[in-house]
XYZ file of C-alpha atoms in Angstrom:
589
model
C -4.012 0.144 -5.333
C -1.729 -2.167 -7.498
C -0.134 -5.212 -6.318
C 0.625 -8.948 -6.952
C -1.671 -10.345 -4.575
C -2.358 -13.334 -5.610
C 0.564 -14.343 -6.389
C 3.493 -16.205 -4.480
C 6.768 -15.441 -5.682
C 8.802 -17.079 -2.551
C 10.146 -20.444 -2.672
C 8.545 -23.536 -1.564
C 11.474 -25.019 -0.309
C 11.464 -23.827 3.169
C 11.421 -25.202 6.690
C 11.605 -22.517 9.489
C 10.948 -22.991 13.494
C 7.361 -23.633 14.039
C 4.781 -21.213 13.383
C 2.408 -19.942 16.266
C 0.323 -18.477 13.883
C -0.010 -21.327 11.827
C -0.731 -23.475 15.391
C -3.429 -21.557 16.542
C -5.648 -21.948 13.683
C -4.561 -26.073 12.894
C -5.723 -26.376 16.862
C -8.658 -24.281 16.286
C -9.745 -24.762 13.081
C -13.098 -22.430 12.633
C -14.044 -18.996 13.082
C -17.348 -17.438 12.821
C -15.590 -15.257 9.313
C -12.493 -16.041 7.257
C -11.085 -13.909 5.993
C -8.612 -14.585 2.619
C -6.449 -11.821 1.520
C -3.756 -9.701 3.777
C -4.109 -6.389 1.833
C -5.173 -3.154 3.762
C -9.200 -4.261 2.829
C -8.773 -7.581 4.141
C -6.772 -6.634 7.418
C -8.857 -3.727 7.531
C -11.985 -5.634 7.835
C -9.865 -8.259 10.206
C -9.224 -5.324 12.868
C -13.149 -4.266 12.344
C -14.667 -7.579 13.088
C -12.234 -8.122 15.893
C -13.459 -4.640 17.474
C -16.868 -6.051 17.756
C -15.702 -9.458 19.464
C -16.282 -11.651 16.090
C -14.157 -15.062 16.074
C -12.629 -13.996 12.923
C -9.650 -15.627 11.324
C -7.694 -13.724 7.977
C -4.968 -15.579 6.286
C -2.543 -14.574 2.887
C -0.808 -16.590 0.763
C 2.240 -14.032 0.764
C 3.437 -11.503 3.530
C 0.734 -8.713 4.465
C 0.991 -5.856 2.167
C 2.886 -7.953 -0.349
C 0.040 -7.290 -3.534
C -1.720 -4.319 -4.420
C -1.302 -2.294 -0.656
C 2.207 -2.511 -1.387
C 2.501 -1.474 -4.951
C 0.640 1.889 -4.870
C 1.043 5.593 -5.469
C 1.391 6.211 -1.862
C -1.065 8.647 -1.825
C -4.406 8.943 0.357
C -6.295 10.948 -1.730
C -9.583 12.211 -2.392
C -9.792 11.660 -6.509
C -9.811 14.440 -7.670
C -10.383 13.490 -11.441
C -13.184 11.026 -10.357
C -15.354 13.845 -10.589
C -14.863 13.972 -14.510
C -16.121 10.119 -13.873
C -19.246 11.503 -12.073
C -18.299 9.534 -9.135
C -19.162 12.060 -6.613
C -19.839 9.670 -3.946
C -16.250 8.206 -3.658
C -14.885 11.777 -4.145
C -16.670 12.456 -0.808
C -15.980 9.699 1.060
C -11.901 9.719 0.452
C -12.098 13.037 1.104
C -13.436 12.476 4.423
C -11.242 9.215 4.905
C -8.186 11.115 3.720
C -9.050 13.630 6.581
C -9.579 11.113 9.195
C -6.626 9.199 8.779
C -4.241 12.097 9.420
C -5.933 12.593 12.734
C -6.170 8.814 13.551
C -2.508 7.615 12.025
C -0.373 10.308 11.948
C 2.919 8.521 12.115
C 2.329 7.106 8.562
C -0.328 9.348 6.830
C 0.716 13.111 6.488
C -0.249 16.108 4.715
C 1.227 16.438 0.902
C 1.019 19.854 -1.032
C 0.245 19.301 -4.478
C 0.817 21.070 -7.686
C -1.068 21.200 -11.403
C 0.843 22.728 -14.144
C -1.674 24.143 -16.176
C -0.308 24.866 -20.472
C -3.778 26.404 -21.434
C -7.247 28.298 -20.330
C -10.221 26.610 -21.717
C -8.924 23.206 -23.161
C -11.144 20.332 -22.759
C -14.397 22.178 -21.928
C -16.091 20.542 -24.880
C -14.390 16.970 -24.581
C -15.073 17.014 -20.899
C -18.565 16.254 -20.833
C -18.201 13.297 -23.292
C -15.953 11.935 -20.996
C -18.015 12.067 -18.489
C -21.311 11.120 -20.485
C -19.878 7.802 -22.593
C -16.361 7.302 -19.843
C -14.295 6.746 -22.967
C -11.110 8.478 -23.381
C -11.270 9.631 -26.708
C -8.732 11.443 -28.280
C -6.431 12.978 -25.772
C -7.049 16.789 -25.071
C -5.366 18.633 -21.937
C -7.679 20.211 -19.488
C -7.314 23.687 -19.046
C -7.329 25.759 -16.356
C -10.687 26.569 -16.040
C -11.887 22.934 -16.408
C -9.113 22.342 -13.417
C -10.740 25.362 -11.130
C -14.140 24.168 -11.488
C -13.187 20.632 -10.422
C -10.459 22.044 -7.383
C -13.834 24.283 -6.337
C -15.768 21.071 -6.451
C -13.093 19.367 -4.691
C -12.990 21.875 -1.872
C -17.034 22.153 -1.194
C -15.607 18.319 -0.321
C -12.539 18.599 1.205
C -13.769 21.207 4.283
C -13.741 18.990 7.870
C -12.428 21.711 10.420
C -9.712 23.262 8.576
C -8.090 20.438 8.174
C -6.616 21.417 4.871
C -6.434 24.680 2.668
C -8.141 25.916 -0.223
C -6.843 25.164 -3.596
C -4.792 28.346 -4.728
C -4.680 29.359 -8.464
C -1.002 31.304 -9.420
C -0.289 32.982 -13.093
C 3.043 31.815 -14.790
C 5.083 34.200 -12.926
C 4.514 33.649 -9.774
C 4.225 29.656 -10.262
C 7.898 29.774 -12.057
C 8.910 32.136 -8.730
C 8.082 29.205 -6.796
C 8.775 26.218 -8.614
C 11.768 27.497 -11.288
C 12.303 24.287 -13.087
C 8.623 24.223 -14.604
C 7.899 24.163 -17.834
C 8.440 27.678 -18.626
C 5.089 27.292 -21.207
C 3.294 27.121 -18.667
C 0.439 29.344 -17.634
C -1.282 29.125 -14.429
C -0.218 26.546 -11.445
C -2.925 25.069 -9.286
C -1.906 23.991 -5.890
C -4.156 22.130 -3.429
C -3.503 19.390 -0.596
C -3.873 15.891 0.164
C -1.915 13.564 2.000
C 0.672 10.726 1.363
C 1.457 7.484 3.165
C 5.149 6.770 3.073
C 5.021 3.465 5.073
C 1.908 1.525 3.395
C 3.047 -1.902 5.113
C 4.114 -0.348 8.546
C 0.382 1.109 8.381
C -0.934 -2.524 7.254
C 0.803 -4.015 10.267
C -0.018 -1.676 12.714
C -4.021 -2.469 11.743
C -3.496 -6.331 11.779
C -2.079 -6.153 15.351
C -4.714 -3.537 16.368
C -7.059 -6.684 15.353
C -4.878 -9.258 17.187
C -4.932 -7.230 20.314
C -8.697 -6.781 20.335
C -9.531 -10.236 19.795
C -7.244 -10.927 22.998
C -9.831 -12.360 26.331
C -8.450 -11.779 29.613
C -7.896 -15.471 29.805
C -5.052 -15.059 26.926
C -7.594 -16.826 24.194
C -7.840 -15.149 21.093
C -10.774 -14.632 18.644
C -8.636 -12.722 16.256
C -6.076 -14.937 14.242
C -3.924 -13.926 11.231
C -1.723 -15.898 9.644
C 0.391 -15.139 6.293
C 1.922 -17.488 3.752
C -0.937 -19.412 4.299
C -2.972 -20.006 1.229
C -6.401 -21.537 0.038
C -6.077 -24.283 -2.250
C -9.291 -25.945 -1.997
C -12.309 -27.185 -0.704
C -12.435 -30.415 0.975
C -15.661 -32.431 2.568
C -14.775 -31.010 5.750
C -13.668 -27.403 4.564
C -11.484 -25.014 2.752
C -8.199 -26.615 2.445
C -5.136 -24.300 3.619
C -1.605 -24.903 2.430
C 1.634 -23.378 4.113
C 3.346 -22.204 1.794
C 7.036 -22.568 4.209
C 6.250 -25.926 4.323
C 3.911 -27.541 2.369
C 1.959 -29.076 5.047
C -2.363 -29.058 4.497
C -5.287 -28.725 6.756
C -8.677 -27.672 6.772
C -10.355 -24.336 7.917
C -14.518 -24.238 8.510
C -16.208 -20.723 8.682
C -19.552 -19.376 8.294
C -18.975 -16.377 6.201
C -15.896 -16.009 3.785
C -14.631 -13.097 3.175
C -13.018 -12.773 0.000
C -10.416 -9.632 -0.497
C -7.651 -10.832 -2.308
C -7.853 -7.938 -4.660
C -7.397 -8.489 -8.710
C -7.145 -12.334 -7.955
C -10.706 -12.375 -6.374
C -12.266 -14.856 -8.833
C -8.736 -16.851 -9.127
C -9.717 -17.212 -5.444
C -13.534 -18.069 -6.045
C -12.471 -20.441 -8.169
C -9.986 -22.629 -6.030
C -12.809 -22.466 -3.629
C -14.970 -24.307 -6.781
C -16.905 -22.154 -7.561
C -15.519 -19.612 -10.725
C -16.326 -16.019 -11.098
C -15.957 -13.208 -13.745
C -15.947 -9.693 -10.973
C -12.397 -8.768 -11.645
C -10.552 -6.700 -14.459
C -7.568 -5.181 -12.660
C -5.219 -2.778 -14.902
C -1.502 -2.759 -13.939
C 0.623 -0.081 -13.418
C 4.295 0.716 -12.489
C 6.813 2.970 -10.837
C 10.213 3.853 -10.292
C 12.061 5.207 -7.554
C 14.729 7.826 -8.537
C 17.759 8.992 -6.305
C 18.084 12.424 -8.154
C 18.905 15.310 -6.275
C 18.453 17.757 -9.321
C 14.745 16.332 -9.860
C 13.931 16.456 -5.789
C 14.829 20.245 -5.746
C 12.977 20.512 -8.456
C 9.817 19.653 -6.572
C 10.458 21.817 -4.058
C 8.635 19.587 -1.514
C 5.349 19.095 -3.351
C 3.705 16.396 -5.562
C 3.268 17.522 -8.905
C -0.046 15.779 -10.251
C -0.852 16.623 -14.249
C -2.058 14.871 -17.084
C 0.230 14.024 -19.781
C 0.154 14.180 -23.691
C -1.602 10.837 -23.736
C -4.297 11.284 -21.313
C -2.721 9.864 -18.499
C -3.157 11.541 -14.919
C 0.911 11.158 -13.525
C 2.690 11.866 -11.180
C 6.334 13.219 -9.374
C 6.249 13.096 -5.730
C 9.129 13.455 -3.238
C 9.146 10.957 -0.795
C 12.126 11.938 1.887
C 15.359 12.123 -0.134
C 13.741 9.971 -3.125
C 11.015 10.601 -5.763
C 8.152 8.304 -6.810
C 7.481 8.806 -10.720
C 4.163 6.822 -11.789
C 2.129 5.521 -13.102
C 0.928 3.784 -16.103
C -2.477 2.203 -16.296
C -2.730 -0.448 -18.999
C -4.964 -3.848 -18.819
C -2.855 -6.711 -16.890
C -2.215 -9.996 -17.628
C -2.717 -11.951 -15.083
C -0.733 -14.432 -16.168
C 2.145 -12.422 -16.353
C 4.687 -11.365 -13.532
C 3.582 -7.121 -12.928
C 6.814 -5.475 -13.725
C 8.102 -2.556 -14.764
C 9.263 -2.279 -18.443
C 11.323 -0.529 -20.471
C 8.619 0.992 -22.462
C 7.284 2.238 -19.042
C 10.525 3.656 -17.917
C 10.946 5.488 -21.111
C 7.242 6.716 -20.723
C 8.210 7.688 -17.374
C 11.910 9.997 -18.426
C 9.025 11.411 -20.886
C 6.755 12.580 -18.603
C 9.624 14.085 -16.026
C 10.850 15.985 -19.058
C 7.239 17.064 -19.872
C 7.274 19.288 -16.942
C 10.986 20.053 -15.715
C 12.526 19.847 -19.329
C 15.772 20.963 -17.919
C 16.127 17.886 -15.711
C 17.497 14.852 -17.205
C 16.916 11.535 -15.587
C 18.291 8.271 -16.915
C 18.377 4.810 -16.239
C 21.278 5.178 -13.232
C 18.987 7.494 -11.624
C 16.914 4.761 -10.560
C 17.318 2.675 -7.197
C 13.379 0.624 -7.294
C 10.880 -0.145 -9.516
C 7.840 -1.690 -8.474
C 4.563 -2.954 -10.579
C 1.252 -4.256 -9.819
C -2.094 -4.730 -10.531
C -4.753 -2.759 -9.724
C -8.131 -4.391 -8.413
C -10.593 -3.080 -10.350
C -14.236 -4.475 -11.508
C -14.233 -6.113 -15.247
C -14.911 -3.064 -17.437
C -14.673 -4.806 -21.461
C -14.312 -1.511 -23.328
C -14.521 0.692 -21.292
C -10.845 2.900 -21.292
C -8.629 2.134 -17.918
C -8.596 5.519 -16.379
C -12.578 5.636 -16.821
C -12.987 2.467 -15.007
C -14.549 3.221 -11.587
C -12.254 3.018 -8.507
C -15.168 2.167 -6.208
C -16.298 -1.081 -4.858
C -18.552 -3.161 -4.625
C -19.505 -6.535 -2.224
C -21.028 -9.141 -4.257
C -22.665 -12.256 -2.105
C -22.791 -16.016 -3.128
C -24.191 -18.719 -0.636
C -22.835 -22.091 -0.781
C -22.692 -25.239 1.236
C -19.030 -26.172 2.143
C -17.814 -28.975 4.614
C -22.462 -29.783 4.723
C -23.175 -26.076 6.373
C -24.389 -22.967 4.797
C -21.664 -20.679 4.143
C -21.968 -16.956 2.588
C -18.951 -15.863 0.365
C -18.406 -12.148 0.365
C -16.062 -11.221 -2.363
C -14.603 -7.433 -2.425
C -14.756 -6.008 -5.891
C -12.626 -3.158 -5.919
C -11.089 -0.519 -3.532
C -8.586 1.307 -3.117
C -6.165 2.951 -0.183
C -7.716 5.623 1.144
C -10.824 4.248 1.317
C -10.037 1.200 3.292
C -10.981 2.027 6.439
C -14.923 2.912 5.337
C -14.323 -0.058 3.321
C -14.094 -2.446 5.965
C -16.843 -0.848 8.036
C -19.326 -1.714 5.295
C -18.034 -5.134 4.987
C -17.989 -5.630 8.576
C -21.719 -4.478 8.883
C -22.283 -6.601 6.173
C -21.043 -9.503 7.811
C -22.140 -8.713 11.415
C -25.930 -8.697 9.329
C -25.436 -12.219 8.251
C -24.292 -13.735 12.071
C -27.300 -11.399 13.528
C -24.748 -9.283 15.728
C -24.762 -5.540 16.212
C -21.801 -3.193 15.573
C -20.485 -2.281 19.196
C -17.486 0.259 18.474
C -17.145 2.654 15.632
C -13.336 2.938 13.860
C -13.699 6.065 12.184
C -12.109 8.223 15.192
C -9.819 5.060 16.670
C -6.115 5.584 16.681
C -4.930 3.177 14.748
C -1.327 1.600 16.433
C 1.752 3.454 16.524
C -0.528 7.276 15.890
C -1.956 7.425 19.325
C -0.852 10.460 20.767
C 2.094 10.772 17.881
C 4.025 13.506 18.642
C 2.188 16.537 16.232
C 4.730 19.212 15.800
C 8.286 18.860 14.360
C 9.192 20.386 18.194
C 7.458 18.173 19.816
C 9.139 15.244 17.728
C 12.503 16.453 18.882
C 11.554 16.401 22.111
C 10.516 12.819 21.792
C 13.414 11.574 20.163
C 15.657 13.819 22.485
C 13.555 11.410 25.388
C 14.269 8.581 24.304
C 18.066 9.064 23.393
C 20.775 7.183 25.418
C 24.008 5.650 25.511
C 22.875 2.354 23.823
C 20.337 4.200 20.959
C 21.078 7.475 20.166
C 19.466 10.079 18.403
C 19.447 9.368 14.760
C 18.604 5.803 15.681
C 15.828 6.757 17.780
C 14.308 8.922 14.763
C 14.365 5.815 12.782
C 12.888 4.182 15.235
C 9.719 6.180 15.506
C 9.413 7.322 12.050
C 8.859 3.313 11.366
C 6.837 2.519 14.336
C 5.232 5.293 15.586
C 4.738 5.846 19.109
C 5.016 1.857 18.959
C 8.687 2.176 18.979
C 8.413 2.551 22.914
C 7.884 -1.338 22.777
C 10.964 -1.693 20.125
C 13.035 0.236 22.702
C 12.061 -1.658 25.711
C 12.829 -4.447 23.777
C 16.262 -3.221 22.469
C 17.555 -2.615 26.236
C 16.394 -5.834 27.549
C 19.334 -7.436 26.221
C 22.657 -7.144 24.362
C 22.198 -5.702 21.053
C 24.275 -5.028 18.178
C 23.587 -2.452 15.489
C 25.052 -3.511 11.566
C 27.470 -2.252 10.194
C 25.901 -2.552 6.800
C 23.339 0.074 7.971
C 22.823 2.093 11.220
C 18.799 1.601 10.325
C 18.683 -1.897 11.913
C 20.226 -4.088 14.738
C 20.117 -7.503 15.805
C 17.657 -7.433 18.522
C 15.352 -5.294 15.984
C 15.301 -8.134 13.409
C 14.574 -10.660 16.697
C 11.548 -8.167 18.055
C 10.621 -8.465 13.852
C 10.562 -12.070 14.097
C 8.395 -12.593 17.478
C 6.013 -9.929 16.683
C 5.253 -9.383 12.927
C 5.784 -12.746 11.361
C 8.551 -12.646 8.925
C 8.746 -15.929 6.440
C 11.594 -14.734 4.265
C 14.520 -12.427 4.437
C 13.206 -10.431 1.762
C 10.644 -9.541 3.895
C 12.648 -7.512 5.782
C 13.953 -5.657 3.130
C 10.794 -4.397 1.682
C 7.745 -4.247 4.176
C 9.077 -4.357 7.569
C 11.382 -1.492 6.303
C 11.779 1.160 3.473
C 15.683 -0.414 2.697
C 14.858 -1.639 -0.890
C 12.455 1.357 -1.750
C 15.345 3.471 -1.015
C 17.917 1.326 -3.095
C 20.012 0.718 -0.217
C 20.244 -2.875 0.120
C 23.516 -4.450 -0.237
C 25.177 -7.983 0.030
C 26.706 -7.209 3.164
C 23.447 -5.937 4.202
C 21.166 -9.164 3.195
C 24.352 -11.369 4.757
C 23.813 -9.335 8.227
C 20.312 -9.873 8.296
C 19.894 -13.191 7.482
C 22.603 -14.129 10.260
C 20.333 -12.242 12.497
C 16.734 -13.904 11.459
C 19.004 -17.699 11.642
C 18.987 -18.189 15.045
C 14.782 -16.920 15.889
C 13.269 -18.786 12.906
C 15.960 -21.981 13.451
C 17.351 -21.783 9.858
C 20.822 -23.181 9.167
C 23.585 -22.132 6.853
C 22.387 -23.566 3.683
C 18.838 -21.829 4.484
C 20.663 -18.554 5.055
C 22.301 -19.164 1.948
C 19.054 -19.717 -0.160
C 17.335 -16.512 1.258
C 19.843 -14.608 0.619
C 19.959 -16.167 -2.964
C 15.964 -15.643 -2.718
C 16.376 -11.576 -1.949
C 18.966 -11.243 -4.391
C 16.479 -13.014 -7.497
C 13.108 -10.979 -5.609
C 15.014 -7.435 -6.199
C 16.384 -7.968 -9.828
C 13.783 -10.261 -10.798
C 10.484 -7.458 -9.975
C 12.371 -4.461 -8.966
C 14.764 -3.914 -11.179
C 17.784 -3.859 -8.376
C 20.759 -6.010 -9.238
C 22.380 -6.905 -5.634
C 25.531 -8.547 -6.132
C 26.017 -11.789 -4.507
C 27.993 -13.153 -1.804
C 27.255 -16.737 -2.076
C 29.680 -18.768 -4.722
C-alpha cells in the first residue's frame, strides 16, 4: 500500500454549501472510538466497529482513499515472496483474505492469472537462505526455477479454500513462448499461478465506509457511525483533539475514549500533533505508470507478469482493461517530499518492460498516469526495503486528553489485502478496552455493491440487458455497474427521478450522476471526481472540456460560484501535472 496520506495537497481557500458530515460530529462531538485516517485500515475498522453498534466516529484530512489505498499495485495478493522473508503467517492470512474477498466483493476484486518468466534452473539456491536468515538483499542473484517451484508449492499448500483457485502450472520455453510470444525468447521455464486484482481500490473504500454508515443507522434515524473527510487533527486542546476543516478553516473539538490511529506512513506525524511524538513508522515509496500501449497489452495476453528484475526488485506488468500498470520501485521516502514519480523511475520502468518483451518499445508518449506514494511500513534502519516486513502491528499508548483516560491505538503497517482481518483485530482490540463483545463476524459479509453481483459474464449481460432503456442504455448501464456494483440500482433510480443530461466530454458520466456523487459520497473538490469516484484520470482521459462539464455540474449541489468553478478547475489541472504527470490544458485565461 503506497499513498500520500498524510498529506493535503487541496487548497485551503474554499467555501462550499454546508457540510452534513461535518454537522453531525460539531453537534455531537464524542464517540466511544475515533478514528483518524480514511485509508482501507481505517474505514475498514470504521465499518467493523459500526457492525457491533460502537459510537464510532473516523475522520481524514484528504478524500477517502486519497494516500496509500489509492496509490497501490492493485493487487490482492497472497505474497508470494514473503515466504523468502519467513513470514509464513501473513502468507496465510492474505491468502485466505485474497480468497474471501472475491466471494464477498466481487464487483471490485476479481481473479488475475499471473505469470513468472523464469532465465535459469537453480539460481539463488545458495543466496536464498541468507536472505532469509540476515533479510538483507545482498548482491542481486535471480531465482531460478526451482527456488520459484518450491515457493509456488508452498504457496499452494496455502492458497487451497474450495477450489477457489488453480494450482500453479510450470511450462518449458516452448510452450511458454506458444502462449505468451513476445517473452524473452532466453527464457526457460514460465510459472503461472493466480491471484486476484482490485481495479477500483476507492469504489471498494467507499462501498466499506457506507457499509459502516448504514450500520450505525437506529431506527429513529440517529447515527452511531460518522465519517467525515477533509477533516483533520491539528491538536489537542483542554477539552479535546482539535479538528480543522480543511474547506474552510473553521476549528472544533472532538472527545473519544479510544483513538484509533491509521493514517498509514504519517502515523507518528499524527501522534505527534496529538503531543505526544513517536518513532513506529519507516514507509518506502514507490511509483507507477499507466501506459496506453496496445502492442505491450497484447503482449500480456491477459495476465500479470510478476518477476524479479536485474536489481533485485520483484516488478510488475499487469493489464488493467485496455491499460497496463508497470510498477514498482521501492526506495526509502522522504517524507518531506511530495511522492512522485521520476524520471529515473520511468526509465527504470521502459527497462524492466524491455527486460521481458524486448521487442516492445514503450516511451514517454505511451504514458497517460503516473502515480507515487508511500508505503506504510514499520521503521526498519538497515534493514534493505523489500526485506522489510509487510505485516502489522498495533502498538498502545494511554494518555489523559480533555482530564479522561484515553487509549491511542496506532496501526503500524498493513497492507490491501489484508485489511479486512486487519480491522477485525483492531476492532477486538478496541471492543477489549470499552468491555463489549464482538456481535457479527465480517469475514463472510458482502461488502456493498458485491451482494449477489452478477457471477458469470452471461449473467452480467443479462443484468445490464435489465436495466437498459430509453434514457440509459447499454454501454452506460455497464459503466454503471462495473463502478458501483449491484449499487448502481440506487444510481439508476436516481438517474430516472429527474431530468438528466449525459456530457458530451464523456458518455461515462452525467449530470444527475455527479449530483447522486455529491449527496452520497462527499466530494470536496473537483478533482475528486476525476480520480476516486471514477477511473477518468487513471485512464488518461480527462480533458478541459471534461473538468469544465463537471465542475458546472458539482456548482449548483455544493453552492460554488463561477470564480470557485474556476479555481477547481485550475486546482485539477495543477493536481494531474503536478503528481501525475498529466498536463491538461486549460480553459481558464
Amino acid at each position: 500500500m503506497l499513498g500520500n496520506a498524510g498529506k493535503n495537497h487541496d487548497s485551503q481557500d474554499v467555501h462550499p454549501a454546508v457540510r452534513a458530515q461535518v454537522e453531525a460530529l460539531k453537534e455531537r462531538p464524542r464517540a466511544s472510538v475515533l478514528i483518524i485516517g480514511g485509508g482501507i485500515n481505517g474505514v475498514g475498522t470504521f465499518r467493523d466497529l459500526a457492525l457491533q453498534g460502537v459510537d464510532v466516529a473516523l475522520v481524514e484530512r484528504g478524500d477517502y482513499c486519497q494516500g496509500a489505498s489509492g496509490a497501490s499495485s492493485h493487487m490482492i495478493h497472497g505474497g508470494i515472496r514473503y515466504l523468502e522473508n519467513g513470514e509464513f503467517r501473513l502468507v496465510k492470512e492474505s491468502v485466505m483474505e485474497r480468497n474471501g474477498l472475491l466471494k464477498i466483493a466481487p464487483h471490485y476484486v476479481k481473479p488475475l492469472q499471473t505469470t513468472i518468466p523464469i532465465f535459469s534452473t537453480f539460481s539463488g539456491i545458495l543466496s536464498a537462505p541468507m536472505r532469509f536468515l540476515t533479510h538483507k538483499q545482498g548482491k542481486p542473484q535471480e531465482r531460478g526455477a526451482f527456488l520459484i517451484k518450491v515457493g509456488l508449492s508452498l504457496y499452494d499448500a496455502f492458497s487451497r479454500d474450495g477450489g477457489t483457485v488453480p494450482r500453479h502450472d510450470f511450462k518449458g520455453r516452448k510452450k511458454a513462448l506458444t502462449e505468451l510470444p513476445q517473452l524473452h525468447p532466453g527464457i526457460k521455464y514460465a510459472a503461472t499461478y493466480y491471484d486476484a486484482s482490485v481495479h477500483n481500490p476507492e469504489r471498494l473504500t467507499l462501498d466499506v465506509l457506507q457499509d459502516g454508515e448504514k450500520a450505525g443507522l437506529s431506527t429513529a434515524g440517529n447515527s452511531k457511525a460518522r465519517a467525515t473527510n477533509y477533516l483533520a487533527v491539528t491538536g489537542v486542546k483542554d477539552d479535546g483533539v482539535e479538528l480543522t476543516d480543511q474547506l474552510t478553516g473553521e476549528s472544533f473539538t472532538f472527545s473519544a475514549d479510544v483513538i484509533v490511529n491509521t493514517t498509514g506512513a504519517w502515523v507518528d506525524m499524527t501522534n505527534a500533533d496529538m503531543g505526544a511524538a513517536t518513532r513506529f513508522m519507516g514507509g518506502t515509496k514507490g511509483s507507477h505508470i499507466v501506459l496506453d500501449h496496445p502492442g505491450l497489452l497484447a503482449a500480456c495476453n491477459g495476465r500479470e507478469i510478476f518477476f524479479e528484475h536485474t536489481d533485485g526488485r520483484i516488478v510488475l506488468i499487469y493489464p488493467m482493461g485496455d491499460r497496463v500498470l508497470v510498477g514498482t520501485t521501492d526506495v526509502n521516502a522522504d517524507m518531506n517530499a511530495d511522492a512522485v514519480c521520476t524520471e529515473e523511475e520511468i526509465d527504470y520502468f521502459f527497462d524492466l518492460v524491455g527486460h521481458v518483451f524486448p521487442n516492445v518499445l514503450v516511451t514517454r508518449e505511451d504514458i497517460v498516469y503516473s502515480f507515487a506514494g508511500v508505503r506504510p511500513l514499520p521503521r526498519h534502519d538497515e534493514t534493505a526495503p523489500g526485506f522489510v516486513s509487510r505485516d502489522y502491528r498495533i502498538e498502545r499508548a494511554d494518555r489523559t486528553i480533555a482530564g479522561s483516560a484515553v487509549a491511542v491505538l496506532s496501526l503500524v503497517g498493513g497492507k490491501w489485502t489484508t485489511f479486512r482481518a486487519l480491522s477485525e483485530h483492531m476492532t477486538n482490540d478496541v471492543l477489549a478496552i470499552l468491555g463489549k463483545s464482538r456481535k457479527v463476524s465480517t469475514a463472510k459479509l458482502p461488502i456493498g455493491g458485491g451482494a449477489n453481483f452478477p457471477a458469470t459474464d452471461a449473467a452480467i449481460e443479462a443484468w445490464i440487458a435489465a436495466h437498459t432503456s430509453e434514457s440509459v442504455d447499454a454501454a452506460r448501464a455497464g459503466v454503471l455497474l462495473t463502478r458501483y456494483g449491484t449499487r448502481a440500482q440506487d444510481v439508476l433510480t436516481y438517474l430516472n427521478a429527474g431530468v438528466d443530461t449525459v456530457f458530451d466530454s464523456t458518455r461515462e458520466l452525467s449530470s444527475r450522476e455527479v449530483a447522486f456523487m455529491v449527496e452520497n459520497e462527499q466530494i470536496g473538490h473537483l478533482i475528486d471526481v476525476m480520480i476516486r469516484r471514477t477511473s477518468l484520470a487513471f485512464r488518461g482521459l480527462v480533458t478541459s472540456e471534461l473538468l469544465a462539464e463537471t465542475a458546472q455540474a458539482l456548482a449548483a449541489p455544493l453552492g460554488w460560484d463561477s470564480a470557485k468553478v474556476a479555481e477547481e478547475i485550475r486546482h485539477s489541472i495543477e493536481v494531474l501535472d503536478r503528481f501525475h504527470g498529466v498536463q491538461v490544458q486549460s480553459l481558464i485565461a
